[in-house]
Coordinates of C-alpha atoms and ligand atoms in Angstrom, one line a residue:
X8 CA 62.8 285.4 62.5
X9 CA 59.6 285.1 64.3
X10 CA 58.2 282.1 66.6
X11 CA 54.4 282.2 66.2
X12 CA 51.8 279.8 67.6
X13 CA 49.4 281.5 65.6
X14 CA 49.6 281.6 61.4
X15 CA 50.2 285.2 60.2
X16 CA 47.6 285.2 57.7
X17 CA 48.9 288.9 56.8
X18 CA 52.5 287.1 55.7
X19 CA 50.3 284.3 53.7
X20 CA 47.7 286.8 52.4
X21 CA 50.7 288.6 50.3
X22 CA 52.5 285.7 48.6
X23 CA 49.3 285.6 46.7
X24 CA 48.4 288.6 44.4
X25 CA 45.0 287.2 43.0
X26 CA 43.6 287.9 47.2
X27 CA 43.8 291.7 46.3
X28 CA 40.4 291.7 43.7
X29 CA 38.5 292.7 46.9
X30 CA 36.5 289.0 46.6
X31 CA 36.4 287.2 49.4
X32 CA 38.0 283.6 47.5
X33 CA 36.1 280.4 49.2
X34 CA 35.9 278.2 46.4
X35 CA 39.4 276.8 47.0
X36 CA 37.9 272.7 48.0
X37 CA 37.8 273.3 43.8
X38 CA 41.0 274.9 43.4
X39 CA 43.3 277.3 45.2
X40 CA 45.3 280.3 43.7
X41 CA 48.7 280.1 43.5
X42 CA 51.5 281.7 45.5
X43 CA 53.9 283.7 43.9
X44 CA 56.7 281.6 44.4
X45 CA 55.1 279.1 42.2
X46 CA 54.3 281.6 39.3
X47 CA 58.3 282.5 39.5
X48 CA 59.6 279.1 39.1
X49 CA 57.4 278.2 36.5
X50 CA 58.0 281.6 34.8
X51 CA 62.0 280.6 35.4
X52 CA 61.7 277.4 33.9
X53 CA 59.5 279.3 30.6
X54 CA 62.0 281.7 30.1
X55 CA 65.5 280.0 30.7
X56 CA 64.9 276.8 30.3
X57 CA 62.1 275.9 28.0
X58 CA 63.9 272.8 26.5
X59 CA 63.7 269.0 26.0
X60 CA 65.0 267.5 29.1
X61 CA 67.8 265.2 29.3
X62 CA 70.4 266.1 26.7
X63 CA 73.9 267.0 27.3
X64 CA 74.1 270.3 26.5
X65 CA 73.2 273.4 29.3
X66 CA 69.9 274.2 28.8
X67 CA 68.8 270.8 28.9
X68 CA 70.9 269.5 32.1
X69 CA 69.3 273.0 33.6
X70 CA 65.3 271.6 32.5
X71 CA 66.4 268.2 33.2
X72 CA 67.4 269.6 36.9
X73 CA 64.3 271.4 37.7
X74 CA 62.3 268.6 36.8
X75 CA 63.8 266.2 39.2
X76 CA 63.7 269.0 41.6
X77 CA 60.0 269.3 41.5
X78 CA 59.7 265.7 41.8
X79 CA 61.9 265.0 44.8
X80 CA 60.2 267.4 46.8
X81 CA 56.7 266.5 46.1
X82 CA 57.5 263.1 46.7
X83 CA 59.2 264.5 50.2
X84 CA 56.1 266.3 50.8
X85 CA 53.6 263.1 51.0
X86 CA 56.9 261.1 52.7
X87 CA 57.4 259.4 49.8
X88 CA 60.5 258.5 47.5
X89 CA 61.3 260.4 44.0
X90 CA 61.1 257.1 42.4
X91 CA 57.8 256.2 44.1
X92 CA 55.7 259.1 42.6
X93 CA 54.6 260.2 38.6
X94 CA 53.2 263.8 37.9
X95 CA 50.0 263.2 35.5
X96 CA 47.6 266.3 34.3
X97 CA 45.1 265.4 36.7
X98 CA 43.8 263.1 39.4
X99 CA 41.5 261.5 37.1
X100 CA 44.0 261.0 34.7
X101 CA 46.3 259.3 37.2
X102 CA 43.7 257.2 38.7
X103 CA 42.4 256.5 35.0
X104 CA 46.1 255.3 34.0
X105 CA 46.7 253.4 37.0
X106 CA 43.4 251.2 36.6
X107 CA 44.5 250.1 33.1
X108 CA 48.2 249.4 34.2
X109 CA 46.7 246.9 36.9
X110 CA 43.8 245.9 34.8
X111 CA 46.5 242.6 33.7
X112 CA 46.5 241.7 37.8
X113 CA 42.6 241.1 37.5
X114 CA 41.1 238.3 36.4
X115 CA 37.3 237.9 35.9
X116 CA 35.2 237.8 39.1
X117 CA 38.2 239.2 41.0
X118 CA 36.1 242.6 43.4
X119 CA 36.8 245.7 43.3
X120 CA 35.3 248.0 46.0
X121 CA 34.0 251.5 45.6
X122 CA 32.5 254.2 47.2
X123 CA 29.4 256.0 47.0
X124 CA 31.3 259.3 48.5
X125 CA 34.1 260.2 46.0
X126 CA 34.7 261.9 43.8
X127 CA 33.9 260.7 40.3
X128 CA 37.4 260.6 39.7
X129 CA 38.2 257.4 41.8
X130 CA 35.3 255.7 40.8
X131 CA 33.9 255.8 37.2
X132 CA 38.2 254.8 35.7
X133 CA 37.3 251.9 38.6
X134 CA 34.0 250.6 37.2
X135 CA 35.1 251.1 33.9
X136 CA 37.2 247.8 34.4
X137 CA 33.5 245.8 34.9
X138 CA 33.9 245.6 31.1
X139 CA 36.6 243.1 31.6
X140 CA 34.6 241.3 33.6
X141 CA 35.9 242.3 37.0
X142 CA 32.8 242.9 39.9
X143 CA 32.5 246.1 41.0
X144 CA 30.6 246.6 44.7
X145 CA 29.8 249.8 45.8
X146 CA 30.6 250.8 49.3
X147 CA 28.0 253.0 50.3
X148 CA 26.8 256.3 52.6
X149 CA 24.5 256.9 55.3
X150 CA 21.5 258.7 53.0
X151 CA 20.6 261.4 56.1
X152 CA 24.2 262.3 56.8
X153 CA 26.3 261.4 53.5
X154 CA 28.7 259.8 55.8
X155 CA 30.3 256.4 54.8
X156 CA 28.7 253.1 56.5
X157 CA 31.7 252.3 58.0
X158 CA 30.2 248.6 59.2
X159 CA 29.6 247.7 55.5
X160 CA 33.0 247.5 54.6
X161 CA 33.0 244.3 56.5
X162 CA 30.6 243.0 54.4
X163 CA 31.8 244.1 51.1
X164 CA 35.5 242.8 51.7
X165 CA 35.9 239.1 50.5
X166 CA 38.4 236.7 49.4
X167 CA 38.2 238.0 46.1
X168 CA 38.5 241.5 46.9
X169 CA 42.0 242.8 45.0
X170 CA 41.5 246.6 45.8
X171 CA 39.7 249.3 48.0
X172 CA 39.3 252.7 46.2
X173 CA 38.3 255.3 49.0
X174 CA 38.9 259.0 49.5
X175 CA 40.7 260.3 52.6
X176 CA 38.3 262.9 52.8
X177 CA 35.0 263.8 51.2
X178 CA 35.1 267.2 49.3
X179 CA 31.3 267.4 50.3
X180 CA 31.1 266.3 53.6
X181 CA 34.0 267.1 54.4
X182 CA 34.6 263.6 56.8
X183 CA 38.3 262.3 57.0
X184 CA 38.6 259.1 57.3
X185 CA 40.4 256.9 59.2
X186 CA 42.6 255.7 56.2
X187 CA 45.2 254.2 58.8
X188 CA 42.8 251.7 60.0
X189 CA 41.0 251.6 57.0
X190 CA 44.2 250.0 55.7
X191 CA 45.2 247.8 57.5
X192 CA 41.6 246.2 57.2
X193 CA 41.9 246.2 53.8
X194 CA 45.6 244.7 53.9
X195 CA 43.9 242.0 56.3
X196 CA 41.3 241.5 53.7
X197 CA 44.7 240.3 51.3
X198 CA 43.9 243.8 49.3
X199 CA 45.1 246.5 48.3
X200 CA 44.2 250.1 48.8
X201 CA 44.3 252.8 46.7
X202 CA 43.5 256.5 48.2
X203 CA 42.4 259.9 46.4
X204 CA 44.3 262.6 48.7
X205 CA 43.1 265.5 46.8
X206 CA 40.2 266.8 49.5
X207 CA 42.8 266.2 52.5
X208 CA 45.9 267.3 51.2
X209 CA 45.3 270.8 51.1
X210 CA 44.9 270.8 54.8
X211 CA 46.8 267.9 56.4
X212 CA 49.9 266.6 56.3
X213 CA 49.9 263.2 54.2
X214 CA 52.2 260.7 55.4
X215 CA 51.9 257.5 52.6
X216 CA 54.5 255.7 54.5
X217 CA 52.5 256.2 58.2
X218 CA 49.3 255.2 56.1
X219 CA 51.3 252.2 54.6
X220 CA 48.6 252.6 51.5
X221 CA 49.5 251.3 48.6
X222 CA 48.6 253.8 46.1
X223 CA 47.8 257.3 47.3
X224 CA 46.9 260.3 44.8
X225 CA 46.5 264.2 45.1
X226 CA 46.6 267.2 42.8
X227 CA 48.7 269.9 43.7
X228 CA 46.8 273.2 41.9
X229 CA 44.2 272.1 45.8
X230 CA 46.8 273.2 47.5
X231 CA 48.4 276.2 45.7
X232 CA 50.5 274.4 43.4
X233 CA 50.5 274.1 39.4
X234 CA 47.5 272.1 37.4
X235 CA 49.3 268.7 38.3
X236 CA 48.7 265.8 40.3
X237 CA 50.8 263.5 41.8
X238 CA 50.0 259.2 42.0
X239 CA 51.8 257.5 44.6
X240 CA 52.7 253.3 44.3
X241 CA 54.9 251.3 46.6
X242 CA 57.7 250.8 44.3
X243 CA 57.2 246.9 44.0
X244 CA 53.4 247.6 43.0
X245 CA 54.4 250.1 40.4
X246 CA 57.2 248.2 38.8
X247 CA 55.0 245.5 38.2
X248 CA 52.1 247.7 36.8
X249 CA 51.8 247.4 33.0
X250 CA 53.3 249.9 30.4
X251 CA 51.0 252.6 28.7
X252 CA 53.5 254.3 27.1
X253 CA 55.6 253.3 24.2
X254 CA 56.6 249.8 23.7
X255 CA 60.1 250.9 24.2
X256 CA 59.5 252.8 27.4
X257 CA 61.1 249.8 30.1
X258 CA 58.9 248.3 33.0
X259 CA 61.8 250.0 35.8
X260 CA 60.9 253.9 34.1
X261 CA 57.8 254.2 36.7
X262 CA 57.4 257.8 35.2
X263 CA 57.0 257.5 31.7
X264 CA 55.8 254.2 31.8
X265 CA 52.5 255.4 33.5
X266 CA 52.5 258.7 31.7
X267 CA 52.2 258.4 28.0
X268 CA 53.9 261.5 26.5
X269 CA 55.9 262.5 29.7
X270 CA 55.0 265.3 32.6
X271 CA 54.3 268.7 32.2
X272 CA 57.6 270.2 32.7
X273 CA 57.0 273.8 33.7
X274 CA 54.5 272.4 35.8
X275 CA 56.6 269.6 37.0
X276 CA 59.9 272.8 37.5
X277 CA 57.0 274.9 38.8
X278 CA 56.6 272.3 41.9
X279 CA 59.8 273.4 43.4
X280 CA 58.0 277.0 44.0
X281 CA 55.1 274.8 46.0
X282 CA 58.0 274.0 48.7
X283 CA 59.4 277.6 48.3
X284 CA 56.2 278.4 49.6
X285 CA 55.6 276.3 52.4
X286 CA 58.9 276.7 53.6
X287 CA 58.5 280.4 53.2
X288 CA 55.5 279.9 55.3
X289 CA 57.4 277.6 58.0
X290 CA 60.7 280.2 57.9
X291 CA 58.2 282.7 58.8
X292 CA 57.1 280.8 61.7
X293 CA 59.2 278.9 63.4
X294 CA 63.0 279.5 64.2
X295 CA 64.6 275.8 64.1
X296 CA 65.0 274.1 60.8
X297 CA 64.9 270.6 60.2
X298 CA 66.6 269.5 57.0
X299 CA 63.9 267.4 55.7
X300 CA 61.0 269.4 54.2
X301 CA 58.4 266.6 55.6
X302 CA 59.1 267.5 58.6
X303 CA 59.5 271.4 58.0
X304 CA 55.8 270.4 56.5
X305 CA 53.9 268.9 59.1
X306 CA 54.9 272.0 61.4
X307 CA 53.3 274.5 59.3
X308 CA 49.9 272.1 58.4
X309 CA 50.2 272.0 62.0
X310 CA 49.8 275.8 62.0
X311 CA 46.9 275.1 58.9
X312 CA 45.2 272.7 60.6
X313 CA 44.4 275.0 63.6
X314 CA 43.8 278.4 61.7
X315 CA 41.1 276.4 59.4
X316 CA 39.2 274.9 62.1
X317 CA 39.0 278.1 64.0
X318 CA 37.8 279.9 60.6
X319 CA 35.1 276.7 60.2
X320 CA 33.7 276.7 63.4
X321 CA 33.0 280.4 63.7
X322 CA 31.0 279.9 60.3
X323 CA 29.2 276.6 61.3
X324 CA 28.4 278.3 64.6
X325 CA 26.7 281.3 62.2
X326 CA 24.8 278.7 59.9
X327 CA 23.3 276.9 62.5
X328 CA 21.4 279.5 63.4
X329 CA 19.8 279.6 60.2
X330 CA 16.5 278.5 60.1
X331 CA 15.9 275.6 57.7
X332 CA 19.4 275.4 57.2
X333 CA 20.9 271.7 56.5
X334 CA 24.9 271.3 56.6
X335 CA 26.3 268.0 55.0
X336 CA 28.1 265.3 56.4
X337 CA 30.6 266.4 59.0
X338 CA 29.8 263.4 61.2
X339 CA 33.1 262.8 62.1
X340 CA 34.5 259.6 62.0
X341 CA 37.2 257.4 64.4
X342 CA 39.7 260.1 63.4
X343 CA 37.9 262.8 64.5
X344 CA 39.1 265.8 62.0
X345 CA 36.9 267.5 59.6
X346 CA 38.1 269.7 56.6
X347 CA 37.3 273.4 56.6
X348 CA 34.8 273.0 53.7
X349 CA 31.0 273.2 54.9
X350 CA 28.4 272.2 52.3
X351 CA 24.9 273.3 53.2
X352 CA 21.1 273.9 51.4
X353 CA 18.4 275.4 52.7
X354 CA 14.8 274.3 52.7
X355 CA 11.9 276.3 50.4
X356 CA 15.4 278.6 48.7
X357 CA 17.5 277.6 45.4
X358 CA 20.6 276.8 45.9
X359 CA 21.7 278.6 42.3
X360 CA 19.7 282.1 43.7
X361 CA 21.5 281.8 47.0
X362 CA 24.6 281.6 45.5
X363 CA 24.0 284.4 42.4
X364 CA 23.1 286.7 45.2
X365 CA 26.4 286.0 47.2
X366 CA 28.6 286.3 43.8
X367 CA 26.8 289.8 43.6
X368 CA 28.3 290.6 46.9
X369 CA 31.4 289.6 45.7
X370 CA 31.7 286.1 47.2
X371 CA 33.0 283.8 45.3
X372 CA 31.6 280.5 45.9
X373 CA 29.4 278.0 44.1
X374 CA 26.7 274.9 43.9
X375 CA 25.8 272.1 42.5
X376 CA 27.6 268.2 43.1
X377 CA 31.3 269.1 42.4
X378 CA 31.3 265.6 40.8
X379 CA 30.7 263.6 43.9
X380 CA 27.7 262.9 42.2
X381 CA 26.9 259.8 43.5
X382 CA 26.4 261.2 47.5
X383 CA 24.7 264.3 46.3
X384 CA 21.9 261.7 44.5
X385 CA 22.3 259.2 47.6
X386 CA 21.1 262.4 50.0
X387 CA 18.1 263.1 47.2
X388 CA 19.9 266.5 46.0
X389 CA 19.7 266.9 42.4
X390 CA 23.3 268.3 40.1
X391 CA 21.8 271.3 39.7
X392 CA 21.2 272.6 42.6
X393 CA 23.0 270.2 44.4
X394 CA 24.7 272.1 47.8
X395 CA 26.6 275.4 48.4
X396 CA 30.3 274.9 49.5
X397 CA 32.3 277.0 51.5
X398 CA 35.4 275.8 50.9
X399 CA 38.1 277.5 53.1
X400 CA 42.0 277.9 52.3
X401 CA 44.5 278.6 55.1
X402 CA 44.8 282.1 53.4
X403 CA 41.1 282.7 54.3
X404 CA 41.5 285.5 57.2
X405 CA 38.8 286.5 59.5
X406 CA 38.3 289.7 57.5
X407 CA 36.9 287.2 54.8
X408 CA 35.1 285.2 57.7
X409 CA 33.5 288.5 58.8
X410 CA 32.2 289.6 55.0
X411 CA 31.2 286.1 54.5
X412 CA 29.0 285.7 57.4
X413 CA 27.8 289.4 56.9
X414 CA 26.7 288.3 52.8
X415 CA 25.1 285.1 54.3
X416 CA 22.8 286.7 57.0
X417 CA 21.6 289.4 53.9
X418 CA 21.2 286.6 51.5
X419 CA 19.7 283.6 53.7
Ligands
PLP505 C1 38.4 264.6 46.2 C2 38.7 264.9 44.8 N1 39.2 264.0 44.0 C3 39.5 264.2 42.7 C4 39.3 265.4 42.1 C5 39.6 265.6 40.7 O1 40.9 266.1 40.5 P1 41.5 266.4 39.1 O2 40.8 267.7 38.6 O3 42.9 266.7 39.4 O4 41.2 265.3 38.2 C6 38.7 266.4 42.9 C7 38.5 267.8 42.3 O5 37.6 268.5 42.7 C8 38.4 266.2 44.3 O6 37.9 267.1 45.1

């Protein structure tokens, strides 16, 4: 075993087969590739166990196994209980489902606050609930910068506030916010506060019980996991949330109450391989071993965390340089840490050329809003061309930074 200060991007690089194509992959704020510890256990679970769950007989107590597997450790890998979390299809799904199962809380004038920054997936399942005649207030950016106006919360929060729906980072501007303090405003406002994870958690730790949020979501397949995401609720809020399942399905089954139809269960089997990886990773790294995978976790984002930045400021140094070059958000708020995702235009050049000229080069990357529509219209940017993203994983090496930044000074 090794101890490294550094993370061995060689080690990372080869858990992933898809990194071999020769393309240098930084389209990952969209969606990462997956390791090949994942592909195994979902492949296990396909071909030994591709039952109904919860039966008596072997095959089924094996499924039923690797399901609650998968969900104990993702729930250990926000800090959160088993019983705390449901696996849904998507973010959008799970912040879609949530909204109706607290749509019975809400009465008519009771506020709802959203932003201008997210993405459209914790917004539009938000407003949709204006129909019941719940006020909707929009929380919104700084139109040079993208950045959230921080002071207006104050403004928006009143006594009729019931819930705060904000992103813990941008997956444009690329800003992480200072949910902490963010919550305990909003908690001091008698609200509640519901967080979409999915831009952060692929490179920082999430800690839901440090954050004390009341509802936190995230999708694995951002950080090299299966299509899934995964909705956090403090276990009072979520008992209490309404049914949208079954009208047998009780109030105390969180899971299937909030999940009409039931997980994905290779997927859900197939989230044991996520911590094979990032265990593989920590193993790999470090020579004590703590028995709780959170904390086996925050070591290696700590690791992450570190090898991104490093990658994102040798690229922001390059693009500054660029004449006419304009970089989004990454105006860095109270908490001080920006993702490794740049998003940038240039003035007088398309967007869509820029990037068809960088896929020739075999760069995988791409433009346009990536449904935070609402920021790319508040900054004047139409969908269409909208902004490039760079969107760096932790597999990224500088190998890829120095083919990237080569492509970019042909192209630009
Ligand atoms: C910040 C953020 N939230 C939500 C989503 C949507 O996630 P899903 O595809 O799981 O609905 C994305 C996807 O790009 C995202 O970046």
């Amino acid at each position: 075993m090794m101890v490294k200060a550094v993370l061995d991007t060689a080690f990372v690089r080869a858990q992933f087969a898809p990194l071999a194509d020769g393309w240098v992959f930084v389209e990952n704020a969209g969606g990462t590739y997956v390791p090949r510890q994942v592909v195994d256990r979902v492949q296990e679970y396909m071909s030994q166990t591709q039952v109904q769950p919860n039966w008596g007989f072997a095959s089924s107590e094996r499924a039923t196994e690797r399901i609650r597997h998968g969900k104990q450790l993702m729930a250990e890998f926000i800090n959160a209980e088993p019983d705390e979390i449901v696996f849904g299809p998507s973010t959008t799904m799970n912040v879609y489902l949530l909204a109706q199962a607290i749509r019975p809380w809400l009465k008519q004038g009771d506020e709802i606050i959203v932003t201008e920054q997210d993405h459209e997936a914790n917004v539009g399942a938000w407003r949709r609930l204006a129909e019941f005649g719940v006020v909707i207030k929009e929380w919104q950016v700084d139109r040079a910068t993208g950045a959230l106006r921080y002071e207006m919360l104050d403004e928006l929060l009143s006594d009729k506030t019931r819930l705060v729906a904000f992103t813990h980072c941008s997956n444009v501007c690329s800003i992480v916010h200072d949910a902490a303090a963010l919550v305990r405003k909003i908690h001091d406002a008698g609200a509640l506060a519901f967080i979409d994870g999915t831009a952060y958690a692929p490179h920082f730790s999430v800690d839901v019980k440090a954050l004390d949020v009341d509802f936190y979501v995230c999708s694995l397949y951002k950080f090299c996991g299966p299509h899934q995401s995964i909705l956090y609720g403090k276990r009072d809020l979520l008992r209490k949330a309404a049914n949208q399942n079954h009208h047998f399905i009780t109030d105390d089954n969180i899971s299937y109450k909030l999940l009409p139809g039931g997980p994905n269960h290779e997927f859900a089997a197939g989230a044991v391989g996520v911590a094979d990886y990032y265990d593989a990773l920590h193993d790999h790294h470090f020579k004590t071993r703590e028995n709780n995978f959170h904390a086996r976790l925050t070591k290696v984002y700590g690791l992450i965390a570190a090898h991104e930045e490093r990658l994102a400021a040798r690229l922001t140094a390059y693009l500054n340089t660029v004449p006419g070059i304009q970089i989004i958000g990454r105006v860095p708020s109270s908490d001080g840490r920006l993702a490794p995702v740049i998003g940038f235009r240039v003035a007088g050049r398309s967007s869509a050329e820029i990037v068809r000229e960088l896929n020739k080069r075999q760069i995988a990357i791409g433009h346009g809003d990536f449904w935070a529509a609402r920021v790319i219209k508040a900054m004047g940017m139409t969908a269409e061309e909208g902004v490039i993203r760079i969107g760096f994983a932790h597999y990224n090496d500088d190998a890829d930074a120095d083919r990237l930044i080569a492509a970019l000074k042909e192209v630009l």
